[in-house]
């Protein structure tokens, strides 16, 4: 039997590269996408389907988590909180969604146990990210331990986070090396047509392309 990896895929650059790395390592990809009532939900879902088509993935899960809208407390899910556009600042930004990755990993673990997958893949980036606490390597390792304690004895799941210590420019270069279709990915926190270019996520992405010495293939307003 071919080894399987459950890949959490947002439609963004980081999780897409992570999935391509799992494919190149010989894993059968089981793709998982979460609709959590985020600002760019429609665009991210479209990107997910386009990327999984390019990856030739047939086993896909799209899970709807509308309670995040009720929870609020994030500029990504609460329309009363503006997405900041003044530049990346120190500390945890208002775009942090409370315990999002913990919830995503828990649900992906359930899928992995059902599918008999040995690996979960998540595209967290610790050093060159927006300061989200649920993107730290220490936290992901703790989640792996908790998942294995809370599943059947024969279930052994490893959480792979191949980008955790990379900078955005390195992610761009690695993506190009592996022929990852970056033109199909989306990073903007605000817009679903032309990317805004000024939210934290757009700034980090654009800076990564600039430092890598190549142009970003997506459209900006």
XYZ file of N, CA, C and O in Angstrom:
884
model
N 0.834 -1.205 0.000
C 0.000 0.000 0.000
C 0.868 1.254 0.000
O 1.882 1.318 0.697
N 0.456 2.237 -0.793
C 1.196 3.489 -0.849
C 0.947 4.289 0.422
O -0.168 4.345 0.936
N 1.996 4.899 0.959
C 1.848 5.707 2.168
C 1.037 6.958 1.849
O 1.097 7.507 0.744
N 0.255 7.412 2.855
C -0.673 8.519 2.656
C -0.330 9.697 3.565
O 0.085 9.510 4.701
N -0.555 10.896 3.036
C -0.383 12.121 3.820
C -1.643 12.970 3.701
O -2.100 13.254 2.586
N -2.210 13.341 4.836
C -3.328 14.284 4.855
C -2.741 15.689 4.866
O -2.033 16.065 5.803
N -3.009 16.449 3.809
C -2.422 17.782 3.661
C -3.486 18.850 3.872
O -4.464 18.917 3.119
N -3.291 19.672 4.898
C -4.163 20.822 5.119
C -3.776 21.878 4.091
O -2.642 22.343 4.058
N -4.718 22.247 3.222
C -4.412 23.141 2.106
C -5.383 24.315 2.079
O -6.578 24.142 1.874
N -4.859 25.510 2.289
C -5.681 26.715 2.354
C -5.932 27.334 0.991
O -6.844 28.144 0.824
N -5.102 26.978 0.013
C -5.102 27.680 -1.262
C -3.971 28.686 -1.327
O -3.779 29.367 -2.336
N -3.202 28.775 -0.243
C -2.070 29.695 -0.179
C -0.764 29.053 -0.622
O -0.681 27.850 -0.884
N 0.260 29.870 -0.666
C 1.567 29.449 -1.165
C 2.234 28.405 -0.269
O 2.789 27.411 -0.754
N 2.176 28.604 1.040
C 2.909 27.746 1.965
C 2.344 26.324 2.004
O 3.078 25.345 1.881
N 1.036 26.219 2.176
C 0.437 24.887 2.261
C 0.499 24.160 0.917
O 0.569 22.928 0.867
N 0.506 24.921 -0.177
C 0.627 24.305 -1.502
C 2.015 23.695 -1.677
O 2.144 22.543 -2.120
N 3.051 24.452 -1.321
C 4.406 23.898 -1.397
C 4.541 22.675 -0.505
O 5.132 21.665 -0.911
N 3.988 22.726 0.698
C 4.064 21.577 1.611
C 3.456 20.335 0.971
O 4.005 19.233 1.066
N 2.313 20.492 0.304
C 1.659 19.359 -0.349
C 2.509 18.819 -1.492
O 2.625 17.590 -1.669
N 3.107 19.712 -2.266
C 3.990 19.262 -3.352
C 5.195 18.506 -2.800
O 5.665 17.524 -3.397
N 5.707 18.942 -1.660
C 6.838 18.246 -1.030
C 6.434 16.849 -0.577
O 7.203 15.898 -0.682
N 5.202 16.715 -0.082
C 4.710 15.392 0.312
C 4.566 14.494 -0.921
O 4.936 13.322 -0.894
N 4.043 15.043 -1.995
C 3.925 14.261 -3.223
C 5.292 13.802 -3.717
O 5.480 12.639 -4.094
N 6.256 14.733 -3.708
C 7.595 14.399 -4.188
C 8.297 13.380 -3.295
O 9.223 12.694 -3.729
N 7.844 13.291 -2.035
C 8.399 12.300 -1.104
C 7.705 10.942 -1.248
O 8.025 10.001 -0.509
N 6.759 10.846 -2.178
C 6.137 9.562 -2.473
C 4.813 9.287 -1.783
O 4.313 8.164 -1.827
N 4.237 10.312 -1.160
C 2.968 10.117 -0.461
C 1.778 10.287 -1.415
O 1.814 11.130 -2.319
N 0.738 9.512 -1.175
C -0.551 9.761 -1.798
C -1.202 10.897 -1.021
O -1.313 10.822 0.208
N -1.617 11.938 -1.719
C -2.140 13.133 -1.063
C -3.643 13.015 -0.809
O -4.418 12.737 -1.720
N -4.030 13.248 0.433
C -5.430 13.434 0.807
C -5.548 14.906 1.204
O -4.956 15.340 2.191
N -6.248 15.684 0.391
C -6.284 17.134 0.579
C -7.477 17.546 1.437
O -8.596 17.065 1.235
N -7.224 18.448 2.385
C -8.282 18.934 3.275
C -8.295 20.463 3.251
O -7.255 21.114 3.408
N -9.482 21.007 3.045
C -9.647 22.465 3.021
C -10.764 22.852 3.985
O -11.778 22.149 4.095
N -10.578 23.969 4.660
C -11.565 24.441 5.631
C -12.165 25.770 5.191
O -11.439 26.735 4.937
N -13.487 25.806 5.104
C -14.217 27.061 4.956
C -14.615 27.504 6.363
O -15.408 26.832 7.018
N -14.072 28.629 6.823
C -14.379 29.057 8.187
C -14.937 30.485 8.219
O -14.747 31.222 9.179
N -15.664 30.822 7.146
C -16.309 32.132 7.030
C -15.280 33.260 7.024
O -15.561 34.376 7.488
N -14.108 32.968 6.470
C -13.075 34.001 6.346
C -13.410 34.948 5.188
O -14.203 34.624 4.313
N -12.772 36.128 5.197
C -13.066 37.170 4.203
C -12.953 36.666 2.770
O -13.746 37.049 1.908
N -11.955 35.860 2.494
C -11.670 35.428 1.120
C -12.008 33.943 0.924
O -11.342 33.237 0.179
N -13.070 33.501 1.573
C -13.431 32.079 1.547
C -13.669 31.556 0.125
O -13.170 30.491 -0.248
N -14.420 32.288 -0.672
C -14.741 31.836 -2.030
C -13.481 31.695 -2.867
O -13.299 30.687 -3.580
N -12.590 32.664 -2.797
C -11.350 32.636 -3.584
C -10.432 31.505 -3.119
O -9.837 30.796 -3.947
N -10.309 31.330 -1.822
C -9.440 30.272 -1.293
C -9.939 28.887 -1.707
O -9.140 28.009 -2.045
N -11.251 28.698 -1.697
C -11.817 27.413 -2.106
C -11.560 27.165 -3.594
O -11.203 26.051 -4.004
N -11.726 28.200 -4.395
C -11.431 28.091 -5.833
C -9.975 27.701 -6.051
O -9.669 26.823 -6.872
N -9.065 28.350 -5.319
C -7.638 28.037 -5.439
C -7.361 26.596 -5.019
O -6.587 25.882 -5.676
N -7.981 26.161 -3.932
C -7.808 24.788 -3.461
C -8.174 23.789 -4.553
O -7.425 22.841 -4.834
N -9.309 23.996 -5.194
C -9.738 23.058 -6.242
C -8.795 23.103 -7.444
O -8.469 22.056 -8.022
N -8.331 24.288 -7.810
C -7.405 24.405 -8.940
C -6.055 23.752 -8.634
O -5.459 23.089 -9.487
N -5.584 23.929 -7.410
C -4.277 23.360 -7.015
C -4.363 21.842 -6.923
O -3.463 21.132 -7.394
N -5.433 21.334 -6.325
C -5.558 19.872 -6.206
C -5.740 19.234 -7.579
O -5.291 18.099 -7.804
N -6.345 19.958 -8.510
C -6.445 19.458 -9.886
C -5.056 19.375 -10.511
O -4.711 18.377 -11.164
N -4.242 20.414 -10.299
C -2.872 20.411 -10.821
C -2.040 19.291 -10.197
O -1.159 18.710 -10.847
N -2.335 18.985 -8.932
C -1.627 17.912 -8.210
C -2.197 16.530 -8.524
O -1.644 15.527 -8.074
N -3.299 16.504 -9.263
C -3.988 15.250 -9.601
C -4.463 14.522 -8.342
O -4.345 13.302 -8.229
N -5.000 15.293 -7.392
C -5.536 14.726 -6.157
C -7.005 14.373 -6.368
O -7.789 15.204 -6.829
N -7.371 13.161 -6.023
C -8.766 12.725 -6.177
C -9.493 12.614 -4.838
O -10.716 12.706 -4.778
N -8.740 12.419 -3.758
C -9.344 12.257 -2.437
C -9.285 13.592 -1.704
O -8.233 14.006 -1.220
N -10.428 14.289 -1.654
C -10.469 15.638 -1.094
C -11.599 15.773 -0.080
O -12.660 15.173 -0.240
N -11.348 16.582 0.940
C -12.365 16.926 1.927
C -12.467 18.442 1.993
O -11.450 19.133 2.123
N -13.688 18.964 1.926
C -13.939 20.386 2.167
C -14.900 20.463 3.352
O -16.038 20.001 3.272
N -14.402 21.012 4.472
C -15.179 21.033 5.712
C -15.589 22.461 6.060
O -14.773 23.387 5.989
N -16.850 22.625 6.434
C -17.386 23.942 6.752
C -17.419 24.161 8.260
O -18.052 23.394 8.982
N -16.734 25.212 8.706
C -16.635 25.514 10.138
C -17.182 26.921 10.391
O -16.438 27.856 10.675
N -18.495 27.052 10.281
C -19.079 28.385 10.371
C -19.074 28.956 11.780
O -19.338 30.141 11.974
N -18.738 28.133 12.778
C -18.718 28.659 14.148
C -17.640 29.710 14.351
O -17.712 30.512 15.278
N -16.631 29.730 13.471
C -15.586 30.751 13.594
C -16.180 32.154 13.423
O -15.701 33.111 14.027
N -17.215 32.266 12.595
C -17.887 33.559 12.400
C -18.586 33.981 13.684
O -18.532 35.143 14.094
N -19.222 33.014 14.343
C -19.897 33.296 15.616
C -18.881 33.670 16.686
O -19.111 34.558 17.511
N -17.745 32.995 16.667
C -16.675 33.268 17.631
C -16.103 34.665 17.435
O -15.874 35.410 18.389
N -15.879 35.035 16.159
C -15.319 36.361 15.874
C -13.899 36.499 16.405
O -13.116 35.569 16.340
N -13.587 37.685 16.926
C -12.297 37.961 17.570
C -11.127 37.974 16.603
O -9.975 37.959 17.015
N -11.391 38.008 15.293
C -10.334 38.071 14.296
C -10.793 38.928 13.127
O -11.959 38.875 12.719
N -9.853 39.673 12.555
C -10.184 40.489 11.385
C -10.504 39.634 10.165
O -11.085 40.134 9.196
N -10.156 38.345 10.207
C -10.450 37.463 9.077
C -11.892 36.974 9.091
O -12.423 36.568 8.061
N -12.529 36.978 10.271
C -13.872 36.415 10.389
C -14.905 37.394 10.940
O -16.095 37.088 10.931
N -14.468 38.549 11.418
C -15.366 39.527 12.038
C -15.314 40.826 11.231
O -14.284 41.509 11.204
N -16.422 41.158 10.563
C -16.449 42.329 9.683
C -16.313 43.651 10.440
O -16.046 44.689 9.830
N -16.477 43.614 11.753
C -16.341 44.844 12.534
C -14.881 45.166 12.866
O -14.582 46.229 13.412
N -13.967 44.229 12.542
C -12.535 44.436 12.791
C -11.831 44.609 11.454
O -11.902 43.736 10.592
N -11.185 45.732 11.271
C -10.499 46.013 10.008
C -9.210 45.205 9.877
O -8.454 45.057 10.846
N -8.967 44.705 8.676
C -7.689 44.058 8.378
C -6.622 45.153 8.334
O -6.748 46.123 7.588
N -5.559 45.042 9.147
C -4.539 46.095 9.159
C -3.761 46.143 7.842
O -3.479 45.111 7.238
N -3.452 47.369 7.422
C -2.742 47.556 6.152
C -1.515 48.455 6.304
O -0.918 48.856 5.314
N -1.145 48.738 7.548
C -0.047 49.674 7.775
C 1.332 49.051 7.829
O 2.328 49.763 8.003
N 1.419 47.746 7.699
C 2.717 47.065 7.768
C 2.743 46.047 8.896
O 1.964 46.145 9.851
N 3.630 45.083 8.773
C 3.730 44.001 9.760
C 4.297 44.554 11.066
O 5.337 45.204 11.082
N 3.590 44.314 12.174
C 4.013 44.809 13.478
C 4.371 43.649 14.401
O 4.063 42.487 14.128
N 5.025 43.965 15.502
C 5.396 42.964 16.497
C 4.145 42.475 17.236
O 3.157 43.186 17.350
N 4.233 41.244 17.763
C 3.142 40.710 18.557
C 2.122 39.957 17.709
O 2.281 39.792 16.502
N 1.070 39.501 18.379
C 0.023 38.732 17.702
C -0.967 39.710 17.061
O -1.586 40.516 17.754
N -1.139 39.664 15.748
C -2.006 40.628 15.067
C -3.487 40.279 15.198
O -3.847 39.162 15.594
N -4.347 41.225 14.807
C -5.794 41.007 14.892
C -6.286 40.027 13.829
O -7.452 39.631 13.836
N -5.409 39.611 12.917
C -5.779 38.600 11.919
C -5.617 37.179 12.462
O -5.989 36.222 11.779
N -5.091 37.053 13.667
C -4.996 35.728 14.306
C -6.405 35.215 14.611
O -7.215 35.923 15.206
N -6.694 33.987 14.184
C -7.980 33.344 14.456
C -7.780 32.394 15.638
O -6.968 31.465 15.551
N -8.468 32.605 16.766
C -8.198 31.838 17.978
C -8.156 30.319 17.762
O -9.135 29.711 17.332
N -6.981 29.750 18.030
C -6.737 28.305 18.023
C -7.102 27.629 16.696
O -7.380 26.437 16.645
N -7.044 28.388 15.605
C -7.434 27.846 14.303
C -6.650 26.589 13.921
O -7.246 25.575 13.547
N -5.321 26.648 14.009
C -4.531 25.491 13.582
C -4.755 24.275 14.479
O -4.686 23.135 14.014
N -5.033 24.517 15.754
C -5.331 23.399 16.651
C -6.600 22.681 16.227
O -6.674 21.444 16.216
N -7.612 23.464 15.855
C -8.876 22.889 15.400
C -8.682 22.188 14.063
O -9.165 21.067 13.854
N -7.939 22.830 13.145
C -7.669 22.213 11.837
C -6.929 20.885 12.004
O -7.273 19.881 11.367
N -5.909 20.876 12.840
C -5.116 19.654 13.031
C -5.944 18.549 13.670
O -5.796 17.369 13.313
N -6.812 18.899 14.597
C -7.662 17.899 15.246
C -8.578 17.226 14.222
O -8.737 16.000 14.210
N -9.176 18.030 13.363
C -10.074 17.472 12.353
C -9.305 16.678 11.300
O -9.749 15.618 10.842
N -8.137 17.174 10.920
C -7.303 16.451 9.955
C -6.823 15.124 10.538
O -6.679 14.133 9.816
N -6.598 15.101 11.854
C -6.178 13.862 12.519
C -7.286 12.812 12.443
O -7.008 11.615 12.251
N -8.534 13.245 12.585
C -9.661 12.320 12.468
C -9.714 11.718 11.064
O -9.947 10.511 10.890
N -9.459 12.553 10.063
C -9.427 12.072 8.679
C -8.261 11.104 8.480
O -8.410 10.044 7.854
N -7.095 11.451 9.036
C -5.923 10.593 8.903
C -6.162 9.222 9.519
O -5.785 8.184 8.948
N -6.803 9.200 10.689
C -7.083 7.917 11.336
C -8.045 7.088 10.488
O -7.848 5.894 10.285
N -9.078 7.724 9.970
C -10.037 7.028 9.107
C -9.380 6.485 7.840
O -9.632 5.365 7.411
N -8.503 7.295 7.224
C -7.896 6.952 5.941
C -6.653 6.065 6.070
O -6.114 5.608 5.072
N -6.181 5.868 7.310
C -4.963 5.087 7.495
C -3.714 5.829 7.055
O -2.732 5.222 6.598
N -3.733 7.157 7.185
C -2.575 7.976 6.811
C -1.598 8.064 7.976
O -2.002 8.125 9.139
N -0.319 8.097 7.653
C 0.717 8.164 8.688
C 1.239 9.578 8.900
O 1.984 9.831 9.849
N 0.852 10.498 8.029
C 1.407 11.852 8.073
C 0.308 12.896 7.923
O -0.640 12.714 7.150
N 0.430 13.976 8.698
C -0.318 15.208 8.473
C 0.677 16.253 7.991
O 1.777 16.359 8.542
N 0.303 17.027 7.010
C 1.168 18.100 6.520
C 0.484 19.441 6.732
O -0.696 19.604 6.423
N 1.248 20.385 7.279
C 0.721 21.741 7.489
C 1.822 22.744 7.140
O 2.999 22.539 7.459
N 1.444 23.822 6.468
C 2.441 24.770 5.961
C 2.761 25.907 6.897
O 2.894 27.051 6.446
N 2.891 25.620 8.190
C 3.204 26.701 9.138
C 4.624 27.211 8.924
O 5.526 26.462 8.577
N 4.782 28.522 9.140
C 6.082 29.184 9.015
C 6.293 29.998 10.285
O 5.493 30.865 10.610
N 7.370 29.699 10.998
C 7.571 30.318 12.309
C 8.349 31.628 12.233
O 7.953 32.635 12.809
N 9.447 31.646 11.497
C 10.367 32.782 11.557
C 9.900 33.986 10.747
O 10.087 35.122 11.149
N 9.304 33.731 9.589
C 8.949 34.820 8.688
C 7.438 34.896 8.511
O 6.915 34.989 7.420
N 6.709 34.806 9.623
C 5.248 34.840 9.562
C 4.728 36.066 10.306
O 5.473 36.952 10.679
N 3.427 36.093 10.553
C 2.827 37.264 11.191
C 2.799 37.183 12.720
O 2.134 37.978 13.363
N 3.475 36.210 13.307
C 3.512 36.116 14.756
C 2.367 35.337 15.359
O 1.968 35.594 16.500
N 1.823 34.379 14.624
C 0.727 33.557 15.146
C 1.259 32.491 16.098
O 2.165 31.733 15.741
N 0.708 32.389 17.310
C 1.216 31.405 18.271
C 1.005 29.960 17.835
O 1.774 29.079 18.234
N -0.003 29.712 16.990
C -0.269 28.326 16.569
C 0.526 27.922 15.329
O 0.238 26.914 14.692
N 1.551 28.722 14.987
C 2.465 28.373 13.893
C 3.848 27.975 14.415
O 4.776 27.767 13.640
N 3.991 27.851 15.731
C 5.297 27.542 16.317
C 5.580 26.044 16.288
O 4.694 25.221 16.528
N 6.815 25.699 16.021
C 7.228 24.294 15.961
C 6.943 23.569 17.276
O 6.453 22.432 17.275
N 7.212 24.220 18.390
C 6.980 23.615 19.697
C 5.510 23.246 19.877
O 5.177 22.179 20.408
N 4.632 24.122 19.414
C 3.196 23.861 19.524
C 2.772 22.688 18.636
O 2.018 21.806 19.071
N 3.249 22.659 17.404
C 2.878 21.581 16.481
C 3.370 20.238 17.017
O 2.670 19.217 16.947
N 4.555 20.214 17.590
C 5.075 18.974 18.189
C 4.200 18.516 19.352
O 3.969 17.318 19.540
N 3.708 19.474 20.135
C 2.820 19.136 21.248
C 1.495 18.577 20.727
O 0.930 17.635 21.306
N 1.006 19.121 19.629
C -0.226 18.615 19.024
C -0.032 17.186 18.509
O -0.935 16.350 18.631
N 1.127 16.918 17.955
C 1.400 15.557 17.475
C 1.324 14.557 18.630
O 0.719 13.487 18.509
N 1.914 14.921 19.746
C 1.880 14.044 20.920
C 0.442 13.838 21.395
O 0.020 12.706 21.693
N -0.333 14.921 21.449
C -1.726 14.831 21.906
C -2.565 13.981 20.952
O -3.395 13.169 21.396
N -2.355 14.142 19.652
C -3.101 13.371 18.660
C -2.823 11.883 18.818
O -3.740 11.054 18.785
N -1.574 11.525 19.011
C -1.233 10.104 19.151
C -1.708 9.523 20.477
O -2.005 8.334 20.565
N -1.820 10.360 21.501
C -2.385 9.895 22.770
C -3.895 9.691 22.665
O -4.464 8.849 23.358
N -4.541 10.458 21.786
C -5.987 10.432 21.701
C -6.560 9.609 20.566
O -7.750 9.714 20.266
N -5.725 8.799 19.922
C -6.187 7.935 18.835
C -5.868 6.481 19.176
O -5.242 6.188 20.201
N -6.302 5.570 18.306
C -6.085 4.142 18.550
C -4.600 3.819 18.648
O -3.768 4.508 18.056
N -4.270 2.764 19.385
C -2.865 2.393 19.575
C -2.149 2.170 18.262
O -0.965 2.496 18.120
N -2.855 1.615 17.281
C -2.212 1.329 15.995
C -2.088 2.567 15.107
O -1.434 2.531 14.063
N -2.726 3.658 15.507
C -2.614 4.909 14.751
C -1.349 5.649 15.181
O -1.195 6.007 16.345
N -0.454 5.848 14.239
C 0.789 6.573 14.496
C 0.888 7.696 13.474
O 1.121 7.450 12.293
N 0.685 8.921 13.931
C 0.652 10.069 13.027
C 1.818 11.008 13.307
O 2.056 11.404 14.444
N 2.531 11.357 12.240
C 3.592 12.358 12.319
C 3.110 13.628 11.637
O 2.554 13.571 10.542
N 3.268 14.771 12.303
C 2.915 16.046 11.676
C 4.182 16.623 11.045
O 5.141 16.940 11.741
N 4.159 16.739 9.729
C 5.291 17.326 9.005
C 5.017 18.799 8.742
O 3.931 19.167 8.288
N 5.990 19.623 9.050
C 5.903 21.076 8.827
C 7.189 21.507 8.137
O 8.050 22.159 8.737
N 7.349 21.149 6.856
C 8.629 21.312 6.165
C 9.078 22.754 5.964
O 10.251 22.992 5.659
N 8.184 23.711 6.154
C 8.539 25.110 5.906
C 8.785 25.904 7.182
O 9.071 27.102 7.116
N 8.679 25.263 8.322
C 8.591 25.991 9.583
C 9.764 26.940 9.829
O 9.602 27.993 10.443
N 10.951 26.606 9.319
C 12.116 27.468 9.551
C 12.570 28.223 8.296
O 13.673 28.774 8.273
N 11.722 28.235 7.269
C 12.087 28.925 6.031
C 11.596 30.366 6.031
O 10.634 30.710 6.708
N 12.258 31.192 5.249
C 11.797 32.546 4.990
C 10.957 32.529 3.712
O 11.052 31.590 2.910
N 10.138 33.565 3.525
C 9.259 33.582 2.356
C 10.046 33.500 1.048
O 9.615 32.852 0.087
N 11.201 34.141 0.995
C 12.009 34.076 -0.235
C 12.464 32.646 -0.515
O 12.512 32.210 -1.672
N 12.788 31.900 0.534
C 13.181 30.499 0.363
C 11.995 29.656 -0.091
O 12.151 28.714 -0.883
N 10.806 29.997 0.395
C 9.590 29.289 -0.016
C 9.320 29.533 -1.498
O 8.970 28.610 -2.241
N 9.506 30.766 -1.940
C 9.335 31.085 -3.358
C 10.327 30.282 -4.201
O 9.949 29.644 -5.199
N 11.589 30.282 -3.809
C 12.620 29.576 -4.578
C 12.360 28.071 -4.617
O 12.514 27.422 -5.664
N 11.985 27.505 -3.482
C 11.704 26.065 -3.420
C 10.480 25.722 -4.267
O 10.440 24.667 -4.920
N 9.498 26.604 -4.284
C 8.303 26.395 -5.102
C 8.655 26.385 -6.584
O 8.173 25.530 -7.350
N 9.482 27.314 -7.001
C 9.899 27.380 -8.404
C 10.707 26.139 -8.784
O 10.542 25.593 -9.884
N 11.551 25.697 -7.871
C 12.368 24.502 -8.109
C 11.495 23.272 -8.335
O 11.822 22.404 -9.149
N 10.381 23.206 -7.640
C 9.495 22.044 -7.738
C 8.333 22.263 -8.720
O 7.417 21.437 -8.789
N 8.369 23.357 -9.463
C 7.318 23.699 -10.438
C 5.937 23.783 -9.798
O 4.932 23.333 -10.357
N 5.894 24.368 -8.594
C 4.622 24.603 -7.915
C 3.899 25.745 -8.633
O 4.500 26.792 -8.892
N 2.620 25.587 -8.976
C 1.891 26.630 -9.711
C 1.498 27.804 -8.816
O 0.341 27.927 -8.377
N 2.438 28.675 -8.535
C 2.190 29.793 -7.628
C 1.108 30.735 -8.157
O 0.470 31.451 -7.374
N 0.883 30.712 -9.460
C -0.157 31.557 -10.044
C -1.556 31.107 -9.621
O -2.522 31.861 -9.748
N -1.667 29.899 -9.096
C -2.961 29.387 -8.632
C -3.204 29.666 -7.146
O -4.280 29.368 -6.637
N -2.209 30.220 -6.458
C -2.321 30.422 -5.011
C -2.815 31.831 -4.686
O -2.736 32.738 -5.503
N -3.291 31.995 -3.457
C -3.826 33.288 -2.993
C -3.405 33.521 -1.558
O -3.459 32.606 -0.736
N -2.993 34.748 -1.251
C -2.531 35.068 0.096
C -3.270 36.231 0.742
O -3.219 36.383 1.966
N -3.943 37.041 -0.052
C -4.549 38.267 0.455
C -5.621 37.992 1.506
O -6.443 37.089 1.350
N -5.610 38.800 2.560
C -6.593 38.689 3.639
C -7.881 39.465 3.350
O -8.887 39.279 4.029
N -7.842 40.366 2.353
C -8.961 41.299 2.156
C -9.782 41.027 0.907
O -11.009 41.043 0.945
N -9.107 40.835 -0.214
C -9.783 40.840 -1.516
C -9.856 39.457 -2.156
O -8.995 38.602 -1.910
N -10.854 39.297 -3.028
C -10.990 38.059 -3.789
C -10.748 38.275 -5.280
O -10.712 37.317 -6.048
N -10.581 39.514 -5.698
C -10.256 39.811 -7.101
C -8.762 40.125 -7.161
O -7.946 39.239 -7.034
N -8.396 41.392 -7.325
C -6.981 41.736 -7.244
C -6.537 41.775 -5.794
O -7.241 42.330 -4.940
N -5.399 41.155 -5.496
C -4.873 41.170 -4.122
C -4.583 42.610 -3.712
O -4.164 43.430 -4.535
N -4.789 42.922 -2.416
C -4.673 44.318 -1.966
C -3.234 44.826 -1.964
O -2.979 46.001 -2.178
N -2.283 43.937 -1.683
C -0.873 44.333 -1.685
C -0.394 45.003 -0.421
O 0.807 45.269 -0.271
N -1.305 45.286 0.537
C -0.907 46.047 1.722
C -1.231 45.354 3.046
O -0.769 45.787 4.102
N -2.033 44.277 3.030
C -2.247 43.532 4.278
C -0.967 42.774 4.626
O -0.056 42.641 3.797
N -0.875 42.293 5.861
C 0.345 41.602 6.300
C 0.710 40.455 5.364
O 1.879 40.271 4.993
N -0.285 39.654 4.989
C -0.028 38.480 4.174
C 0.492 38.861 2.786
O 1.430 38.249 2.271
N -0.110 39.885 2.175
C 0.376 40.361 0.875
C 1.790 40.921 0.982
O 2.640 40.670 0.116
N 2.047 41.683 2.042
C 3.376 42.268 2.220
C 4.447 41.183 2.356
O 5.526 41.271 1.756
N 4.156 40.156 3.161
C 5.114 39.068 3.340
C 5.342 38.322 2.031
O 6.469 37.965 1.684
N 4.270 38.096 1.301
C 4.380 37.399 0.014
C 5.193 38.220 -0.986
O 6.130 37.705 -1.611
N 4.829 39.492 -1.146
C 5.526 40.343 -2.111
C 7.007 40.494 -1.770
O 7.869 40.476 -2.663
N 7.299 40.617 -0.471
C 8.692 40.731 -0.051
C 9.466 39.450 -0.351
O 10.639 39.488 -0.734
N 8.795 38.312 -0.199
C 9.434 37.035 -0.513
C 9.798 36.936 -1.978
O 10.910 36.503 -2.337
N 8.886 37.356 -2.857
C 9.180 37.342 -4.293
C 10.297 38.333 -4.630
O 11.184 38.033 -5.434
N 10.256 39.515 -3.992
C 11.282 40.531 -4.241
C 12.665 40.013 -3.853
O 13.632 40.134 -4.624
N 12.762 39.396 -2.666
C 14.051 38.885 -2.203
C 14.515 37.687 -3.036
O 15.720 37.448 -3.167
N 13.558 36.957 -3.612
C 13.916 35.827 -4.470
C 14.294 36.289 -5.871
O 14.816 35.498 -6.673
N 14.016 37.555 -6.183
C 14.397 38.117 -7.480
C 13.486 37.735 -8.624
O 13.898 37.753 -9.788
N 12.221 37.418 -8.309
C 11.263 37.052 -9.356
C 9.954 37.802 -9.127
O 9.705 38.320 -8.038
N 9.110 37.836 -10.156
C 7.835 38.531 -10.066
C 6.745 37.599 -9.576
O 6.710 36.416 -9.927
N 5.834 38.143 -8.779
C 4.663 37.395 -8.309
C 3.678 37.269 -9.469
O 3.298 38.280 -10.072
N 3.240 36.062 -9.809
C 2.370 35.882 -10.987
C 0.903 36.235 -10.773
O 0.135 36.235 -11.732
N 0.486 36.546 -9.529
C -0.933 36.863 -9.325
C -1.175 38.355 -9.524
O -0.246 39.165 -9.514
N -2.450 38.715 -9.700
C -2.813 40.126 -9.966
C -3.026 40.898 -8.674
O -3.615 40.398 -7.722
N -2.515 42.137 -8.660
C -2.735 43.049 -7.538
C -3.498 44.273 -8.037
O -3.350 44.689 -9.174
N -4.338 44.806 -7.154
C -5.137 45.981 -7.544
C -4.293 47.248 -7.573
O -3.224 47.293 -6.985
